[in-house]
Short mmCIF file of C-alpha atoms in Angstrom, two decimals:
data_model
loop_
_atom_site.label_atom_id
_atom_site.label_comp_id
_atom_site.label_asym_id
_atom_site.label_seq_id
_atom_site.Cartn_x
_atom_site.Cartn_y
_atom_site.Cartn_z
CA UNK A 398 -10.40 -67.30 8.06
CA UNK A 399 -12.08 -69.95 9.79
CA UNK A 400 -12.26 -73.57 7.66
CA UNK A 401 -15.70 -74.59 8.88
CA UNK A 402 -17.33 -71.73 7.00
CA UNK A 403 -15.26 -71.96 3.83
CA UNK A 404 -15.97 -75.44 3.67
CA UNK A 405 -19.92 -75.09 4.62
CA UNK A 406 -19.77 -72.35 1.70
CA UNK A 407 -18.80 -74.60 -0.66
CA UNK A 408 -21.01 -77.43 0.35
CA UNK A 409 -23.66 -75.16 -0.45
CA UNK A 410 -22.41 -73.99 -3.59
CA UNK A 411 -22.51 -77.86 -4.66
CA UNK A 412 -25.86 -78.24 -3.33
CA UNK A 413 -26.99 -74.89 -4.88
CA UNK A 414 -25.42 -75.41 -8.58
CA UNK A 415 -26.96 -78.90 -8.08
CA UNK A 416 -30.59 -77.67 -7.58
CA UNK A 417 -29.94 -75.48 -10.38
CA UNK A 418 -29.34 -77.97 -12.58
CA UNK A 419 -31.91 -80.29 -11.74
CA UNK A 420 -35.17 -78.10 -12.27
CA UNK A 421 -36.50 -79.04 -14.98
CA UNK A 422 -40.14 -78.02 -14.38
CA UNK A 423 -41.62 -74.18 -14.18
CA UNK A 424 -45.02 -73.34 -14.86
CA UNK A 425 -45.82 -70.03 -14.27
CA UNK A 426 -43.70 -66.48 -14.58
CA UNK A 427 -42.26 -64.74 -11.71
CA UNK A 428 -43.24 -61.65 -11.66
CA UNK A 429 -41.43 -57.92 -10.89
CA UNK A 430 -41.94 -56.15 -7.18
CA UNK A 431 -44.66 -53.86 -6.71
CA UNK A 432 -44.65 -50.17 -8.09
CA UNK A 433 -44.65 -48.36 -4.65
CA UNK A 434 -43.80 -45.13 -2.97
CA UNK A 435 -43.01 -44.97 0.90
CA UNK A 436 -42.37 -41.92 3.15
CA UNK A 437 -41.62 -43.16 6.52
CA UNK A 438 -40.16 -41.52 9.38
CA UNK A 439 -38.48 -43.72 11.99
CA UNK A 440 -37.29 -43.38 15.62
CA UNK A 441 -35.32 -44.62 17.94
CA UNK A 442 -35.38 -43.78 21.56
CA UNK A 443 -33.62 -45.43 24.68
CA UNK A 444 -30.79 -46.14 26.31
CA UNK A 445 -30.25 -42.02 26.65
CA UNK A 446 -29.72 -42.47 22.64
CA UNK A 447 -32.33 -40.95 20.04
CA UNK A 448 -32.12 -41.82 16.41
CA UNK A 449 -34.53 -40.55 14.18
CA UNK A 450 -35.04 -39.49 10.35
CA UNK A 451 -36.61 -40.12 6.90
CA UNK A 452 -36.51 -43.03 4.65
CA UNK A 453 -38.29 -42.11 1.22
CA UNK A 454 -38.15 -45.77 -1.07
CA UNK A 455 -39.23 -45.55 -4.65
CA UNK A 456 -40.18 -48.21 -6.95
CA UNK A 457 -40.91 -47.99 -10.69
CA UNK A 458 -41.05 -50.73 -13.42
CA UNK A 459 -40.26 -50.40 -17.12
CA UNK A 460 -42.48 -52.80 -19.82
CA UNK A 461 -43.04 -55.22 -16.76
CA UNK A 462 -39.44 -56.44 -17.34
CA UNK A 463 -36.94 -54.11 -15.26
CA UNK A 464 -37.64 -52.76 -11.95
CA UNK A 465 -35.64 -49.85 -10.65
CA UNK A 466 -35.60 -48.85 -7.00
CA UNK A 467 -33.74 -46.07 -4.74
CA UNK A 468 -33.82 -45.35 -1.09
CA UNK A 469 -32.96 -42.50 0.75
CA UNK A 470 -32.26 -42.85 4.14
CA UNK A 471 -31.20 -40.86 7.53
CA UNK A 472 -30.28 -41.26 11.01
CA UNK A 473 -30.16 -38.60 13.48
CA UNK A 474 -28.64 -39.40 16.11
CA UNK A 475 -28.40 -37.45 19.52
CA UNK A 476 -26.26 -39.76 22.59
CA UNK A 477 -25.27 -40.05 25.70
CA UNK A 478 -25.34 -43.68 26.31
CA UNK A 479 -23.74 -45.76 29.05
CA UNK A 480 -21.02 -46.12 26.88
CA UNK A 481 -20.04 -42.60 26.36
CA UNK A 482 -20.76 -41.83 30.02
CA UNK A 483 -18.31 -44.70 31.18
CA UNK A 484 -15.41 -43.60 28.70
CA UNK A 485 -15.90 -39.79 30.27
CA UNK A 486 -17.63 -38.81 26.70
CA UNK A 487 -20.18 -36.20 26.82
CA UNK A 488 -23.17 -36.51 24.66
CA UNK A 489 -22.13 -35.87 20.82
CA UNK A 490 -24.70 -35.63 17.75
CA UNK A 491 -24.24 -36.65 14.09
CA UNK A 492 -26.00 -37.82 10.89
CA UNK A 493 -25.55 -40.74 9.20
CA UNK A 494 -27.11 -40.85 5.30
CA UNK A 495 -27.51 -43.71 3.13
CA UNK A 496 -28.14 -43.82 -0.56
CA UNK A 497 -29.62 -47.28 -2.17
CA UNK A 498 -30.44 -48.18 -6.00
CA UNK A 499 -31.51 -51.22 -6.96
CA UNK A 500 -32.07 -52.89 -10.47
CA UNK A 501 -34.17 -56.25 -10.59
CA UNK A 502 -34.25 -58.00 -14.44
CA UNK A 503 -37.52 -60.39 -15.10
CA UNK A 504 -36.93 -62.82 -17.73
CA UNK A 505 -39.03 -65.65 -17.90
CA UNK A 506 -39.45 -67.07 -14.34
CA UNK A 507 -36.05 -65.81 -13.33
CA UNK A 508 -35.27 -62.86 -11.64
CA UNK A 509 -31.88 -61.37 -11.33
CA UNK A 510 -31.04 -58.14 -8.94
CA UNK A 511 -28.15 -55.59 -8.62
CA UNK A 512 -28.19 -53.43 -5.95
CA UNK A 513 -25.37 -50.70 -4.62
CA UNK A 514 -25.61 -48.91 -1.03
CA UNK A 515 -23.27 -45.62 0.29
CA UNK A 516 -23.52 -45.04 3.54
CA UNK A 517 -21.31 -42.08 4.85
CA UNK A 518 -20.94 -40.75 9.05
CA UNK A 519 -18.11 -38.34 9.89
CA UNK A 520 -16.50 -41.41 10.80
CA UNK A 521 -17.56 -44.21 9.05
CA UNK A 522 -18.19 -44.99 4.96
CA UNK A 523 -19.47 -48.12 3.91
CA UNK A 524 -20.29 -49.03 -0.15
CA UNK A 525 -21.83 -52.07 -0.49
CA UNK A 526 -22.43 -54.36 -3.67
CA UNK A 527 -25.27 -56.41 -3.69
CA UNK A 528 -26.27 -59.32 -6.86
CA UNK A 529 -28.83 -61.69 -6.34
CA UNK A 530 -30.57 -64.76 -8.71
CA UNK A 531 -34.41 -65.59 -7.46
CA UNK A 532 -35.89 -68.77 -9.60
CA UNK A 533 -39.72 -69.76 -9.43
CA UNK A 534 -40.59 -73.28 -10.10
CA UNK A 535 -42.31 -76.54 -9.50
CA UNK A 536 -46.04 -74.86 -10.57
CA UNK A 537 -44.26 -71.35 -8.96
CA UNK A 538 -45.19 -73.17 -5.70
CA UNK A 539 -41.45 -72.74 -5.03
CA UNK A 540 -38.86 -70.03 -4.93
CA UNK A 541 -35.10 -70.30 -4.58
CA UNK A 542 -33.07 -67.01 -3.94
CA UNK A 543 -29.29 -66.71 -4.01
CA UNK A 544 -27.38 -63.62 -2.90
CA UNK A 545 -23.87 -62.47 -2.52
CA UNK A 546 -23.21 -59.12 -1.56
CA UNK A 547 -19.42 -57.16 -0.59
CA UNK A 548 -19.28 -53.99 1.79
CA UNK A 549 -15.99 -52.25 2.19
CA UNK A 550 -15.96 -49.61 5.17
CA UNK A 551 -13.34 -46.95 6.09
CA UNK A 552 -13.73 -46.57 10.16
CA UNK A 553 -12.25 -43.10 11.33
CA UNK A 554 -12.14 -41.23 14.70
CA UNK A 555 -13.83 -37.87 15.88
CA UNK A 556 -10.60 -35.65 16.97
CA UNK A 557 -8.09 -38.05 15.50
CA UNK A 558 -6.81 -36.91 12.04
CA UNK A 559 -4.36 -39.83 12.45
CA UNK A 560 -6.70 -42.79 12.95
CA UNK A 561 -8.31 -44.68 9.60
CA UNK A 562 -9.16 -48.21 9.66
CA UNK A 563 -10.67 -50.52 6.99
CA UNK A 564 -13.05 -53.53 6.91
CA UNK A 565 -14.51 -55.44 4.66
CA UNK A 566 -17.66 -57.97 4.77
CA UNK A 567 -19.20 -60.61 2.25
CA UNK A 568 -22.35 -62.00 2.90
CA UNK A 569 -23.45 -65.45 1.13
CA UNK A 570 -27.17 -66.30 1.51
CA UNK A 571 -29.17 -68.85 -0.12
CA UNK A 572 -33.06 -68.96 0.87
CA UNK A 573 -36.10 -70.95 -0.56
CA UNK A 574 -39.89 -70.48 0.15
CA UNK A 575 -42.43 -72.84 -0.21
CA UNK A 576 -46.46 -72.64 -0.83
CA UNK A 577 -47.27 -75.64 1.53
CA UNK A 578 -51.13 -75.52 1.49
CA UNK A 579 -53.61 -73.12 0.19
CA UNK A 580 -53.64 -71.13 3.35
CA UNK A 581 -49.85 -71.75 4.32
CA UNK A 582 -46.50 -70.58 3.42
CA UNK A 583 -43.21 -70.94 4.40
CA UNK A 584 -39.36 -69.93 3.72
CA UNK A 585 -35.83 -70.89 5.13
CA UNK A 586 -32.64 -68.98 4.67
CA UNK A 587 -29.52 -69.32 5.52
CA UNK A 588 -26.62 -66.65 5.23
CA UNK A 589 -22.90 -66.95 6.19
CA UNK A 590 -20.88 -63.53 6.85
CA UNK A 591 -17.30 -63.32 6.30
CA UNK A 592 -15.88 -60.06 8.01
CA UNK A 593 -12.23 -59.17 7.87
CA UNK A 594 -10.05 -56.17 9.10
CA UNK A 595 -11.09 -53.63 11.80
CA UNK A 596 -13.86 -54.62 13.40
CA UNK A 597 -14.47 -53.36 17.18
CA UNK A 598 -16.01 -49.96 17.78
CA UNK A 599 -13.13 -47.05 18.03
CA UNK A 600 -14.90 -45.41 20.77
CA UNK A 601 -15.33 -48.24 23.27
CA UNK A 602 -12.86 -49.40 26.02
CA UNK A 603 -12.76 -52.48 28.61
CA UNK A 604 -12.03 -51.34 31.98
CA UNK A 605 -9.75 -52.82 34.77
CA UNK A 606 -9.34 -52.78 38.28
CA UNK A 607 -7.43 -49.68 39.18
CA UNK A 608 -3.91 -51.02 41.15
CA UNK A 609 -4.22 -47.67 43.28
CA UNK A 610 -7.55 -47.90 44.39
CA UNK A 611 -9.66 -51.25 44.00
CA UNK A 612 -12.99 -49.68 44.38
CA UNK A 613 -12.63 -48.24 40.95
CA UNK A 614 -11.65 -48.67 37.48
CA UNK A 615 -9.47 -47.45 34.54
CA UNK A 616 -10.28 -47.70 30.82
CA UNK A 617 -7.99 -49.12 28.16
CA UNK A 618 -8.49 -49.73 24.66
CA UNK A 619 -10.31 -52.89 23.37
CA UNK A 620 -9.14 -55.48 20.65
CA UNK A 621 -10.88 -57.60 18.73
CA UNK A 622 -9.59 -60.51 16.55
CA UNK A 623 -9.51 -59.21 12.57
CA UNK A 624 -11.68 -61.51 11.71
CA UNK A 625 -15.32 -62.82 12.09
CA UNK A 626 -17.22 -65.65 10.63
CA UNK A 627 -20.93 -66.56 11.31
CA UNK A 628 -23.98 -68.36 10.44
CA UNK A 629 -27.61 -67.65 10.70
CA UNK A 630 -30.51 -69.77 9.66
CA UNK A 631 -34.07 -68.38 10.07
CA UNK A 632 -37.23 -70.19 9.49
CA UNK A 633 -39.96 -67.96 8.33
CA UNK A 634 -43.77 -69.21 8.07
CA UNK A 635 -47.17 -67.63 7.84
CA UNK A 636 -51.10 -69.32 7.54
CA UNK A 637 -54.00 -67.93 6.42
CA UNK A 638 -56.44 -68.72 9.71
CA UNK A 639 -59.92 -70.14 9.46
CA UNK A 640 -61.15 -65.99 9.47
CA UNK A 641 -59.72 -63.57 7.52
CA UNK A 642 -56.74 -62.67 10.16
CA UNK A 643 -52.91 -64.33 9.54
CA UNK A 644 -50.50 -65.69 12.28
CA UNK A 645 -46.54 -65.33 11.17
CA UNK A 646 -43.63 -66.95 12.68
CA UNK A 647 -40.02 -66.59 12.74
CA UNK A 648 -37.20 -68.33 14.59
CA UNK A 649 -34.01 -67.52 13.62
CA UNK A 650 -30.36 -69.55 15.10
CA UNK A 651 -27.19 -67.78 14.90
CA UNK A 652 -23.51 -68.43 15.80
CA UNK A 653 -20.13 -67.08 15.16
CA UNK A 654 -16.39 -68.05 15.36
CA UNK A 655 -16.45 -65.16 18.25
CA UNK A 656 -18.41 -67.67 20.38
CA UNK A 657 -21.58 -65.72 20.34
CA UNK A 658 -24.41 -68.07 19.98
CA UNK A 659 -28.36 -66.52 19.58
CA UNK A 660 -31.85 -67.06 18.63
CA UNK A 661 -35.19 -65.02 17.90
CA UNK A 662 -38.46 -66.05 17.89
CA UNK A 663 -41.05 -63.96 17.03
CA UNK A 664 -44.80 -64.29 16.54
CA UNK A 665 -47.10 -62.05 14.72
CA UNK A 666 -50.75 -61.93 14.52
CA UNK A 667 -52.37 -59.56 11.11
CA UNK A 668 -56.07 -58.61 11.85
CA UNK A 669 -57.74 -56.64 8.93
CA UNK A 670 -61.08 -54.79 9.95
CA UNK A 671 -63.58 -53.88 6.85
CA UNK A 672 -61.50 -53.02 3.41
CA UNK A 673 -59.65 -49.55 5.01
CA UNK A 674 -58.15 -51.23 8.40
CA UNK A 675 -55.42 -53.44 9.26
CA UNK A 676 -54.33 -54.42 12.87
CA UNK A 677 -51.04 -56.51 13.55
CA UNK A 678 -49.96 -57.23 17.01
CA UNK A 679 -46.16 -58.59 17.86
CA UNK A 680 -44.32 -60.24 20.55
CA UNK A 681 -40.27 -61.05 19.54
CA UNK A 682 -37.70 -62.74 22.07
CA UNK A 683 -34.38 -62.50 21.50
CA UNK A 684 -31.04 -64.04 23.35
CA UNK A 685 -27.59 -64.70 22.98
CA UNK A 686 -24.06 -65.45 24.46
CA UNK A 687 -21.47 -63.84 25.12
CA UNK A 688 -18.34 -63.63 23.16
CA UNK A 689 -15.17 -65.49 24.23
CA UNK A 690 -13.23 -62.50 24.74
CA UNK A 691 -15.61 -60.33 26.65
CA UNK A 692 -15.72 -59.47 30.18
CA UNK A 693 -17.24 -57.04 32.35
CA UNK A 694 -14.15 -56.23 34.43
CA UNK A 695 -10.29 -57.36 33.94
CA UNK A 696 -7.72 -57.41 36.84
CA UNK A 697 -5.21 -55.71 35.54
CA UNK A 698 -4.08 -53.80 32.18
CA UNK A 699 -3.34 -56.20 29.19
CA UNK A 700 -4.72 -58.91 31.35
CA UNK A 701 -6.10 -60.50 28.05
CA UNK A 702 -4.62 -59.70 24.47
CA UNK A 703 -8.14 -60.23 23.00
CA UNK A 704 -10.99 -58.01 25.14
CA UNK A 705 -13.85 -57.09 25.00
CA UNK A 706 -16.55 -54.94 27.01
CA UNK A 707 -19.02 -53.92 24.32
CA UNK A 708 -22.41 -54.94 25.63
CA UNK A 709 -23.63 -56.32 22.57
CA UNK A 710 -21.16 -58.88 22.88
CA UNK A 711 -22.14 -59.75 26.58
CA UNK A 712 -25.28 -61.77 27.10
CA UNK A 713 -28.29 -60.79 27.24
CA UNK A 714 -32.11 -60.79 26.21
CA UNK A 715 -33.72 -58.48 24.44
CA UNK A 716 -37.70 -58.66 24.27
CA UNK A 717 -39.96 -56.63 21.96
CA UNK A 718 -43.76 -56.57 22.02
CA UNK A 719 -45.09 -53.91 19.25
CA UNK A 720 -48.53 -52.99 17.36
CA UNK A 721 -49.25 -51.45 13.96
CA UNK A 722 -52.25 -50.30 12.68
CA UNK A 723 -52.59 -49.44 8.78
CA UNK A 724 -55.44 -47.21 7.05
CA UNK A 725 -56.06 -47.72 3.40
CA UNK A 726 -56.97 -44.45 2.07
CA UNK A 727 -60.27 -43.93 0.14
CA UNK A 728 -59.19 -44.00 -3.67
CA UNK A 729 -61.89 -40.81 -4.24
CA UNK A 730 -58.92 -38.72 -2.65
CA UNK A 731 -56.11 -39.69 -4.12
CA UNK A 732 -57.28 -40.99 -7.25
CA UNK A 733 -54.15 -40.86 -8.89
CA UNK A 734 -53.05 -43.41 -7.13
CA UNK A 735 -54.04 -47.43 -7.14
CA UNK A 736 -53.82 -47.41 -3.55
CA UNK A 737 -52.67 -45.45 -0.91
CA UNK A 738 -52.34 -46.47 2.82
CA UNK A 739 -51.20 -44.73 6.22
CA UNK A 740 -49.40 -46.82 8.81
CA UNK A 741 -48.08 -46.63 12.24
CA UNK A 742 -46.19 -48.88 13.78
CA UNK A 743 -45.08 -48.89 17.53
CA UNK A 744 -42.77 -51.24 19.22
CA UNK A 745 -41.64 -51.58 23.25
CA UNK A 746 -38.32 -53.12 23.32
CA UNK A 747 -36.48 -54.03 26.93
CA UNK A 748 -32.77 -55.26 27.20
CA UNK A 749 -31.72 -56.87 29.79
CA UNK A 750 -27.96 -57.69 29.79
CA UNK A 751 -26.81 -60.66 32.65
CA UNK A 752 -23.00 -59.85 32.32
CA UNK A 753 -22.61 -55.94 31.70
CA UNK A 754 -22.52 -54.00 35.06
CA UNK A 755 -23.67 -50.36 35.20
CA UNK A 756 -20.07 -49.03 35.99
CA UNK A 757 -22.23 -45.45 36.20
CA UNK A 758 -22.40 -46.52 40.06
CA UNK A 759 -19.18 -47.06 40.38
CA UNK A 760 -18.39 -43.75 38.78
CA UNK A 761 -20.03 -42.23 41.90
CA UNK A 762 -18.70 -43.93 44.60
CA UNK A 763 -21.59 -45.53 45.19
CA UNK A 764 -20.24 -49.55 45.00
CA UNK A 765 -16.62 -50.82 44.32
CA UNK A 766 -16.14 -51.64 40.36
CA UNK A 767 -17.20 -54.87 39.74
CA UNK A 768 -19.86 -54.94 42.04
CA UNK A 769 -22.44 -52.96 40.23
CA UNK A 770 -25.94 -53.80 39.41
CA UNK A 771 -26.59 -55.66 35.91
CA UNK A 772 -27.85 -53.08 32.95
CA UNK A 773 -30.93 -52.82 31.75
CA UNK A 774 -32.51 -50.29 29.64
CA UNK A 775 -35.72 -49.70 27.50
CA UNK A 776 -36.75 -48.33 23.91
CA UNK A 777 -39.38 -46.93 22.23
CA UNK A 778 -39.36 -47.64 17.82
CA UNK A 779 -41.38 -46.12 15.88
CA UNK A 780 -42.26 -46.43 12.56
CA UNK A 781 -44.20 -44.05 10.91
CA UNK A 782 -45.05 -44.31 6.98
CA UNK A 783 -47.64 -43.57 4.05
CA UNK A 784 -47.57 -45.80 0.99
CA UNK A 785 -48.56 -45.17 -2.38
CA UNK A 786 -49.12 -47.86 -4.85
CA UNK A 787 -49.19 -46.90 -8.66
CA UNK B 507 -16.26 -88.05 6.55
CA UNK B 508 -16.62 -85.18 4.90
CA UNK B 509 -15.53 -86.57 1.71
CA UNK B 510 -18.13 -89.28 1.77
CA UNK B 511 -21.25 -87.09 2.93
CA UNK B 512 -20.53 -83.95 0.40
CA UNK B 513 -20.80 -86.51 -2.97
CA UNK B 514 -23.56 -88.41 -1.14
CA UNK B 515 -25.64 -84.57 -0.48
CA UNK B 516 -25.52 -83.54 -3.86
CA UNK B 517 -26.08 -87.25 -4.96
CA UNK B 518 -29.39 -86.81 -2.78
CA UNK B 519 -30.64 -83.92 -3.72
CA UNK B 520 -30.31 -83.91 -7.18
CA UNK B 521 -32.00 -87.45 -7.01
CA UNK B 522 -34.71 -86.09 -4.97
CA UNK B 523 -35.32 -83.37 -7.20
CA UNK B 524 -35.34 -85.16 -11.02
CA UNK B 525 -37.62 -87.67 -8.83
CA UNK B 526 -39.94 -85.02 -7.87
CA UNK B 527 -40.05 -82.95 -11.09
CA UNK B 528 -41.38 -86.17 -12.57
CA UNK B 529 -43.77 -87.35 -10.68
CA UNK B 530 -45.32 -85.36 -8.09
CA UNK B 531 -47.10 -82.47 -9.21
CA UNK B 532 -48.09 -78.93 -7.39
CA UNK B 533 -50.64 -79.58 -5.56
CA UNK B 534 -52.00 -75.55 -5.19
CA UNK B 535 -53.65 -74.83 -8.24
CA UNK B 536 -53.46 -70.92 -9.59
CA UNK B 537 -57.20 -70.61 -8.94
CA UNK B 538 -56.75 -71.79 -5.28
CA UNK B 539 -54.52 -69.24 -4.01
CA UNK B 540 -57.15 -66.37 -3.13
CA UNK B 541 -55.94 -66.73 -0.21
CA UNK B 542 -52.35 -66.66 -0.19
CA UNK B 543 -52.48 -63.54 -2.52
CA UNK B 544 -54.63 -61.40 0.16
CA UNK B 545 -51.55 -58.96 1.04
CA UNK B 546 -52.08 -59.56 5.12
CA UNK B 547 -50.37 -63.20 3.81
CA UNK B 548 -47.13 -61.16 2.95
CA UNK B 549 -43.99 -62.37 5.05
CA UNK B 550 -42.85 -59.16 4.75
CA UNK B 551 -45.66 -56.55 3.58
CA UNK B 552 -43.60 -52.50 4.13
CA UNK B 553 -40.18 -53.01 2.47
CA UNK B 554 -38.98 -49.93 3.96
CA UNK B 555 -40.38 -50.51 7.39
CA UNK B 556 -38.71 -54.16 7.66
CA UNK B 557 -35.27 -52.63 6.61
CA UNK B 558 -35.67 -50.02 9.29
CA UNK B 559 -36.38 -52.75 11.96
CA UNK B 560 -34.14 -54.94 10.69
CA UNK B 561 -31.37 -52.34 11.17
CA UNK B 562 -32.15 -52.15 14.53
CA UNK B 563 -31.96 -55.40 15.50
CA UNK B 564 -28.63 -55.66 13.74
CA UNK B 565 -27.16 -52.67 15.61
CA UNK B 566 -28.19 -53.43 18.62
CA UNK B 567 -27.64 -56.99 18.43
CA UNK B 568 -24.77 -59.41 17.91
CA UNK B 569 -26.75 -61.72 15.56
CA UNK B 570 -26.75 -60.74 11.73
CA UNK B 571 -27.80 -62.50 8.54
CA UNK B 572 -30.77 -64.03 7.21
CA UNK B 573 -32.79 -60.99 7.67
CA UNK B 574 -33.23 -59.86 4.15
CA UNK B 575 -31.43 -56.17 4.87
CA UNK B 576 -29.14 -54.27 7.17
CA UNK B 577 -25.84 -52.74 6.43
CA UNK B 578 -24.04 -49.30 7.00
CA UNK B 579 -22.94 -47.68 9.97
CA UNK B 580 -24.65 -47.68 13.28
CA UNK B 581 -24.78 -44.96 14.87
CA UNK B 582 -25.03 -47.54 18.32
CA UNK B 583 -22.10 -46.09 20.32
#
């Protein structure tokens, strides 16, 4: 357990259960989450990895004062990524499912969630606990949230009866958005995350220079300290534009007791067309460091207790550009509905990592280990959905 | 330090804030927010397609937190 954190917690807590007491004005009810249906289908493909599935999320409220919700969610996923090819893997398949509910209590201006998520893999189950307190006030221009939330995981191993691991993460988040103008909004959030226990991948290895022959390599296992700490804060803000069009933007700053620093920005322009269309077009940057204990290549076996290879802890860039385009459908055919919309949503990511070889050519004989050319790989997301409101 | 700046933060802001319930009033009436109820003005308008994209970023990212969802397993090896 890191101090900085702990103590950075608790200076929020003050600052928090200060605010709270200290509002004294409120104006105007909060009010319950839409009633809303969505079917969306979602994929994933890149990297020589395809994820795809369902995600069906229902919402339904009860004399405009409770609020239930559930989600139903599955990956697919098919792979044969650089990382099983390096560790001699072939490609594998499985299916990860995850079950959400969610209850959200309205009283007054205050609104108070629960939520609970199982998510289960052949070799990995995660429950999480969710609670969270949202407050309207100050002429419900503003809005303070505070969340906790506790996810205990049981890590296992395909072909390894023996091997069980267990982590555990709490999250602490504290956000606040603000009506600045009558065309402008704004939030900031912050969120700490407190991980503890096993927490590298079970499948991934760091690789060394092989004593017998230089020119290539030889895998051993990677370890990762039992604990992780970190810190995001992202600054959310979105204006209505002269026209009847919005521009959003995000910048978010991250760091960790790991030594990974990052940051995404992201800007997003909303274009409606008529009553039925809606265009949004995206562009999203995102880089960080590495972590203090990674490394493409070691010398030797054991070379460092604390090692690393996984490339999302290398550094690298990721950028996304994406469009979506949403139909509202006439109400005359689906009249049992308020409103009902079809969407599409399409994004182009690229990753391009600066310390993360491609030990692939290597593998061939192509180039002595450590010599190979930097990774890089594309994906295609898409995000397919229709949404019902009621 | 610390000791000093943690009374004088809370000091602050709950000055700041019995200050401004008092005295300065909203200034966005109900009636003008037309505009900020139009739903393009939603930070995040498809709750199920931000949690999908979210999770995506999260797994194939080292950054996590203040992104409103993410969790589970992820199927990233």
């Amino acid at each position: 357990m890191v101090p900085l954190s702990n103590s950075r917690r608790w200076t929020l807590a003050g600052v928090l259960a200060t605010l709270w007491l200290a509002l004294a004005a409120a104006t105007q009810a909060a009010v319950l989450p839409e009633d809303r249906l969505d079917v969306l289908y979602h994929s994933f493909d890149g990297g020589g990895v395809t994820i795809d599935g369902p995600s069906i999320l229902v919402r339904k409220d009860f004399a405009s004062t409770v609020s239930v919700s559930a989600n139903y969610y599955v990956d697919m996923i098919s792979s044969a990524s650089i990382d099983v090819e390096v560790s001699g893997a072939s490609r594998y398949t499985e299916e990860r499912t995850e079950y959400s509910v969610g209850v959200d209590y309205l009283r007054d201006r205050t609104l108070m969630s629960l939520s609970y998520t199982n998510s289960t893999e052949n070799d990995f189950e995660a429950d999480t606990y969710g609670i969270s307190v949202s407050q309207e006030f100050f002429g419900a221009m503003t809005t303070l949230t505070m969340g906790f939330s506790q996810g205990d995981n049981v890590i296992k191993r395909r072909n390894d009866d023996n091997f069980e691991r267990e982590s555990r993460g709490r999250r602490y988040s504290v956000g606040i958005s603000q009506v600045l103008t009558k065309n402008w909004m704004a939030s900031i959030g912050i969120e700490s995350v407190i991980d503890e226990g096993y927490l590298q991948n079970p499948y991934r290895f760091v690789r060394f220079i092989n004593p017998a022959n230089p020119a290539e390599y030889s895998l051993e296992e990677e370890n990762y300290p039992d604990t992780r700490n970190s810190d995001a804060l992202a600054i959310r803000s979105i204006y209505y534009l002269p026209y009847r069009a919005a521009l959003r933007g995000e910048y978010r700053n991250y760091s960790d007791n790991w030594g990974v620093q990052g940051e995404n920005f992201e800007l997003r322009y909303i274009h409606p067309v008529g009553q039925s269309w809606v265009f949004e077009a995206k562009a999203r940057l995102y880089d960080q460091t590495q972590a203090d204990f990674y490394q493409d290549i070691f010398q030797f076996a054991g070379e460092k207790t604390l090692r690393a290879r996984d490339k999302e802890l290398s550094t690298y860039t990721t950028t996304s550009l994406g469009i979506g385009i949403s139909y509202q459908i006439r109400s005359s055919y689906l009249s049992v509905f308020d409103k009902s919309t079809i969407n599409l949503f399409w994004d182009f990511m690229q990753f391009d990592y600066d310390n993360f070889r491609d030990a692939r050519e290597s593998l061939n004989g192509d180039v002595p280990a450590g010599q190979e050319s930097m990774y890089n790989f594309d994906a295609n997301v898409i995000r397919f959905f229709i949404s019902f409101w009621y | 330090m610390k000791r000093v700046i943690r009374p004088l933060l809370l000091l602050a802001t709950a000055a700041v804030f019995n200050t401004g319930c008092s005295s300065i009033e909203p200034w966005v009436k109900p009636y003008e927010r037309q505009r900020l109820s139009d739903p393009i003005m939603a930070l995040e308008a498809h709750p199920a397609s931000t949690k999908y994209i979210n999770h995506v970023y999260e797994a194939r990212e080292a950054a996590r937190g203040a992104e409103g969802s993410g969790g589970g397993g992820c199927g990233c090896n």
